[in-house]
Short mmCIF file of C-alpha atoms and ligand atoms in Angstrom, two decimals:
data_model
loop_
_atom_site.label_atom_id
_atom_site.label_comp_id
_atom_site.label_asym_id
_atom_site.label_seq_id
_atom_site.Cartn_x
_atom_site.Cartn_y
_atom_site.Cartn_z
CA MET B 188 100.51 95.41 54.57
CA SER B 189 100.44 94.58 58.25
CA LYS B 190 99.31 97.15 60.76
CA LYS B 191 101.73 98.27 63.45
CA PRO B 192 100.62 97.02 66.88
CA ALA B 193 99.33 99.80 69.13
CA PRO B 194 101.98 100.80 71.69
CA THR B 195 101.36 99.40 75.15
CA PRO B 196 100.10 102.24 77.35
CA THR B 197 102.29 103.27 80.26
CA LEU B 198 101.05 101.79 83.53
CA HIS B 199 100.88 103.96 86.64
CA LYS B 200 100.43 102.20 89.98
CA VAL B 201 98.43 104.15 92.53
CA ILE B 202 97.92 103.07 96.14
CA MET B 203 95.06 104.34 98.30
CA VAL B 204 96.14 104.63 101.94
CA GLY B 205 94.44 105.95 105.05
CA SER B 206 92.44 104.86 108.09
CA GLY B 207 89.33 102.72 107.74
CA GLY B 208 86.13 104.59 106.93
CA VAL B 209 87.68 107.69 105.36
CA GLY B 210 86.35 106.90 101.88
CA LYS B 211 89.22 105.19 100.03
CA SER B 212 86.86 102.70 98.41
CA ALA B 213 84.18 105.31 97.74
CA LEU B 214 86.74 107.55 96.00
CA THR B 215 88.12 104.65 93.97
CA LEU B 216 84.68 103.46 92.87
CA GLN B 217 83.54 106.99 92.07
CA PHE B 218 86.62 107.48 89.88
CA MET B 219 86.22 104.05 88.23
CA TYR B 220 82.47 103.83 87.71
CA ASP B 221 80.97 107.27 88.37
CA GLU B 222 78.89 106.11 91.27
CA PHE B 223 78.83 106.60 95.02
CA VAL B 224 78.95 103.23 96.73
CA GLU B 225 77.89 103.79 100.33
CA ASP B 226 78.45 100.39 101.82
CA TYR B 227 81.49 98.84 100.23
CA GLU B 228 82.81 95.91 102.27
CA PRO B 229 85.23 97.64 104.73
CA THR B 230 87.69 94.75 104.92
CA LYS B 231 87.95 94.20 101.17
CA ALA B 232 91.10 95.33 99.38
CA ASP B 233 90.89 95.26 95.62
CA SER B 234 92.67 96.48 92.55
CA TYR B 235 91.25 98.30 89.57
CA ARG B 236 92.50 99.35 86.18
CA LYS B 237 91.36 102.29 84.11
CA LYS B 238 92.57 103.81 80.85
CA VAL B 239 92.73 107.58 80.74
CA VAL B 240 94.12 110.15 78.35
CA LEU B 241 96.91 112.23 79.80
CA ASP B 242 98.35 115.04 77.70
CA GLY B 243 96.99 113.38 74.56
CA GLU B 244 98.44 109.98 75.38
CA GLU B 245 96.54 106.95 76.59
CA VAL B 246 97.86 105.61 79.91
CA GLN B 247 96.64 102.97 82.32
CA ILE B 248 96.07 103.56 85.99
CA ASP B 249 96.25 100.63 88.37
CA ILE B 250 94.61 101.45 91.68
CA LEU B 251 95.15 99.34 94.78
CA ASP B 252 92.47 100.13 97.34
CA THR B 253 93.92 98.94 100.65
CA ALA B 254 91.70 97.88 103.55
CA GLY B 255 93.45 97.19 106.82
CA GLN B 256 95.62 94.23 105.83
CA GLU B 257 98.39 96.77 105.93
CA ASP B 258 98.37 96.39 109.71
CA TYR B 259 100.63 93.45 108.97
CA ALA B 260 103.96 95.12 108.37
CA ALA B 261 105.13 92.69 105.69
CA ILE B 262 101.96 93.00 103.63
CA ARG B 263 101.92 96.75 104.01
CA ASP B 264 105.54 97.09 102.99
CA ASN B 265 104.89 94.99 99.88
CA TYR B 266 101.93 97.13 98.91
CA PHE B 267 103.88 100.33 99.42
CA ARG B 268 106.93 99.03 97.58
CA SER B 269 104.83 98.16 94.55
CA GLY B 270 103.18 101.60 94.52
CA GLU B 271 104.45 104.46 92.40
CA GLY B 272 102.04 107.13 93.59
CA PHE B 273 99.99 107.53 96.77
CA LEU B 274 96.69 109.11 97.71
CA CYS B 275 96.86 109.52 101.49
CA VAL B 276 93.24 109.97 102.51
CA PHE B 277 91.64 111.17 105.73
CA SER B 278 88.16 112.43 106.55
CA ILE B 279 87.76 116.13 107.37
CA THR B 280 85.19 115.00 109.96
CA GLU B 281 87.59 112.76 111.85
CA PRO B 282 90.75 114.20 113.46
CA GLU B 283 92.07 110.71 114.29
CA SER B 284 92.20 109.89 110.60
CA PHE B 285 94.12 113.12 109.99
CA ASP B 286 96.60 112.17 112.74
CA ALA B 287 97.02 108.76 111.13
CA THR B 288 98.25 110.28 107.87
CA GLN B 289 101.50 111.10 109.64
CA GLU B 290 102.25 107.44 110.18
CA PHE B 291 101.26 106.45 106.64
CA ARG B 292 103.57 109.13 105.29
CA GLU B 293 106.48 107.88 107.40
CA GLN B 294 105.89 104.27 106.41
CA ILE B 295 105.78 105.14 102.73
CA LEU B 296 108.98 107.20 102.93
CA ARG B 297 110.75 104.42 104.77
CA VAL B 298 109.70 101.69 102.33
CA LYS B 299 110.17 103.69 99.15
CA ASN B 300 113.39 105.36 100.28
CA ALA B 301 113.26 107.76 97.32
CA GLU B 302 113.44 111.50 97.04
CA ASN B 303 110.47 112.23 94.83
CA ILE B 304 107.41 110.19 95.60
CA PRO B 305 104.21 111.29 93.87
CA PHE B 306 101.93 111.80 96.86
CA LEU B 307 98.81 113.84 97.57
CA LEU B 308 97.24 114.54 100.94
CA VAL B 309 93.49 114.14 100.45
CA GLY B 310 90.83 115.48 102.82
CA ASN B 311 87.68 113.57 101.87
CA LYS B 312 83.98 114.12 102.75
CA SER B 313 84.07 117.80 101.84
CA ASP B 314 80.28 117.63 101.42
CA LEU B 315 80.03 117.29 105.21
CA ALA B 316 81.27 120.85 105.81
CA GLU B 317 78.99 121.31 108.84
CA LYS B 318 80.64 118.31 110.50
CA ARG B 319 84.17 119.46 109.74
CA ARG B 320 86.55 118.81 112.63
CA VAL B 321 89.92 119.15 110.92
CA PRO B 322 90.65 122.85 110.24
CA LEU B 323 91.66 123.68 106.70
CA ASP B 324 94.77 125.49 107.94
CA ALA B 325 96.03 122.36 109.67
CA CYS B 326 95.58 120.37 106.46
CA ARG B 327 97.45 122.93 104.42
CA GLU B 328 100.22 123.22 106.99
CA ARG B 329 100.82 119.50 106.98
CA ALA B 330 100.90 119.37 103.18
CA ALA B 331 103.31 122.32 103.12
CA ALA B 332 105.58 120.63 105.66
CA TRP B 333 105.63 117.53 103.48
CA GLN B 334 105.89 119.60 100.30
CA VAL B 335 102.96 117.83 98.74
CA PRO B 336 99.70 119.19 97.33
CA TYR B 337 96.58 119.22 99.47
CA VAL B 338 93.18 118.50 97.94
CA GLU B 339 89.67 118.20 99.29
CA THR B 340 87.31 115.73 97.72
CA SER B 341 83.84 114.36 98.08
CA ALA B 342 83.30 110.81 96.94
CA LYS B 343 79.61 111.52 97.45
CA THR B 344 79.25 114.54 95.16
CA ARG B 345 82.27 113.60 92.98
CA ASP B 346 83.85 116.94 93.77
CA ASN B 347 87.54 116.95 92.76
CA VAL B 348 87.63 113.18 92.31
CA ASP B 349 88.89 113.09 88.72
CA LYS B 350 91.14 116.07 89.35
CA THR B 351 92.83 114.33 92.27
CA PHE B 352 93.59 111.09 90.45
CA MET B 353 94.71 112.94 87.33
CA MET B 354 96.93 115.29 89.29
CA LEU B 355 98.68 112.33 90.91
CA VAL B 356 99.07 110.47 87.62
CA LYS B 357 100.49 113.57 86.04
CA GLU B 358 103.15 113.72 88.74
CA MET B 359 103.91 110.03 88.24
CA SER B 360 104.24 110.53 84.52
CA ARG B 361 106.56 113.52 84.93
CA LEU B 362 108.75 111.55 87.30
CA LYS B 363 109.03 108.66 84.81
CA GLN B 364 110.04 111.10 82.10
CA GLY B 365 112.74 112.49 84.36
CA LEU B 366 110.98 115.85 84.69
CA GLU B 367 110.89 117.91 87.86
CA PRO B 368 107.65 117.77 89.88
CA GLU B 369 105.29 120.63 89.16
CA GLU B 370 105.93 121.90 92.65
CA PRO B 371 106.05 125.66 92.42
CA GLU B 372 102.81 125.87 90.48
CA VAL B 373 101.06 123.37 92.70
CA LYS B 374 102.15 125.24 95.80
CA ARG B 375 101.06 128.55 94.42
CA LYS B 376 97.64 127.17 93.60
CA ASN B 377 97.47 125.44 96.94
CA PHE B 378 98.01 128.51 99.02
CA ALA B 379 96.50 131.19 96.89
CA CYS B 380 93.12 129.57 97.20
CA ARG B 381 90.93 131.84 99.27
CA GLN B 382 87.88 129.70 99.03
CA GLN B 383 87.15 127.07 101.63
CA CYS B 384 87.77 124.41 99.10
CA CYS B 385 90.36 122.30 97.53
CA GLY B 386 93.67 123.97 96.99
CA ILE B 387 93.69 123.16 93.29
CA CYS B 388 90.83 125.28 92.12
P1 GDP T 646 87.29 103.13 103.40
O1 GDP T 646 87.26 102.24 104.60
O2 GDP T 646 88.36 104.17 103.54
O3 GDP T 646 87.37 102.39 102.10
O4 GDP T 646 85.91 103.96 103.41
P2 GDP T 646 84.60 103.70 102.53
O5 GDP T 646 84.81 104.09 101.12
O6 GDP T 646 84.10 102.31 102.75
O7 GDP T 646 83.61 104.76 103.19
C1 GDP T 646 83.26 104.70 104.56
C2 GDP T 646 81.92 105.38 104.79
O8 GDP T 646 82.02 106.76 104.51
C3 GDP T 646 80.80 104.83 103.90
O9 GDP T 646 79.62 104.81 104.64
C4 GDP T 646 80.71 105.86 102.78
O10 GDP T 646 79.41 105.92 102.27
C5 GDP T 646 81.10 107.14 103.50
N1 GDP T 646 81.76 108.11 102.61
C6 GDP T 646 82.87 107.90 101.85
N2 GDP T 646 83.21 109.01 101.19
C7 GDP T 646 82.30 109.95 101.53
C8 GDP T 646 82.12 111.32 101.17
O11 GDP T 646 82.87 111.93 100.39
N3 GDP T 646 81.05 111.97 101.73
C9 GDP T 646 80.19 111.36 102.59
N4 GDP T 646 79.19 112.08 103.09
N5 GDP T 646 80.34 110.07 102.96
C10 GDP T 646 81.37 109.38 102.43
MG1 MG T 647 87.55 100.33 101.73
#
């Protein structure tokens, strides 16, 4: 008797976007390999693949860690078009990187031209609380205006790293199954949080 071949796991394509130096590579490498890489080559874009179990089912996550090539509109548009879910990262210590998220958001909306795009606003470097220069309220307001979840992560301490990727992949999976985004619950969690933390605690 021949064995049935294992079903091919669903592939979810995640794109890391955000200004240089905010920790896109550090977050990606922490999620992939459980280590904090402090000096990853800043100009290097790379892609990664990881199998995870989501709601009891094995799925594959493809992560494209962008690195500045997206300054060229054609390359950027290709990246964004190929993406199915986006982690839009800034550093809570750098207001310019927070400002830049606005432009990334607009570019993604323009290229994808879809109603529901799995997208999380990610404030990284939460371990540097004493150097915080982007107020938590401003982060939450922007996420609310965009109707997306807001999360704070630390690629250094690994805080919320798995949660963030898994939350995005969950949204991507729901969308592919034709389910509504988990918006009301996400929003409730986001704004009920009284701790100076993540919004998904
Ligand atoms: P990218 O250009 O967005 O890919 O940023 P990198 O991942 O290369 O990180 C830029 C710098 O910030 C590096 O020196 C990292 O070590 C540092 N970094 C990244 N994430 C964190 C974090 O969560 N906390 C702290 N303290 N430093 C971080
Ligand atoms: Mg990088």
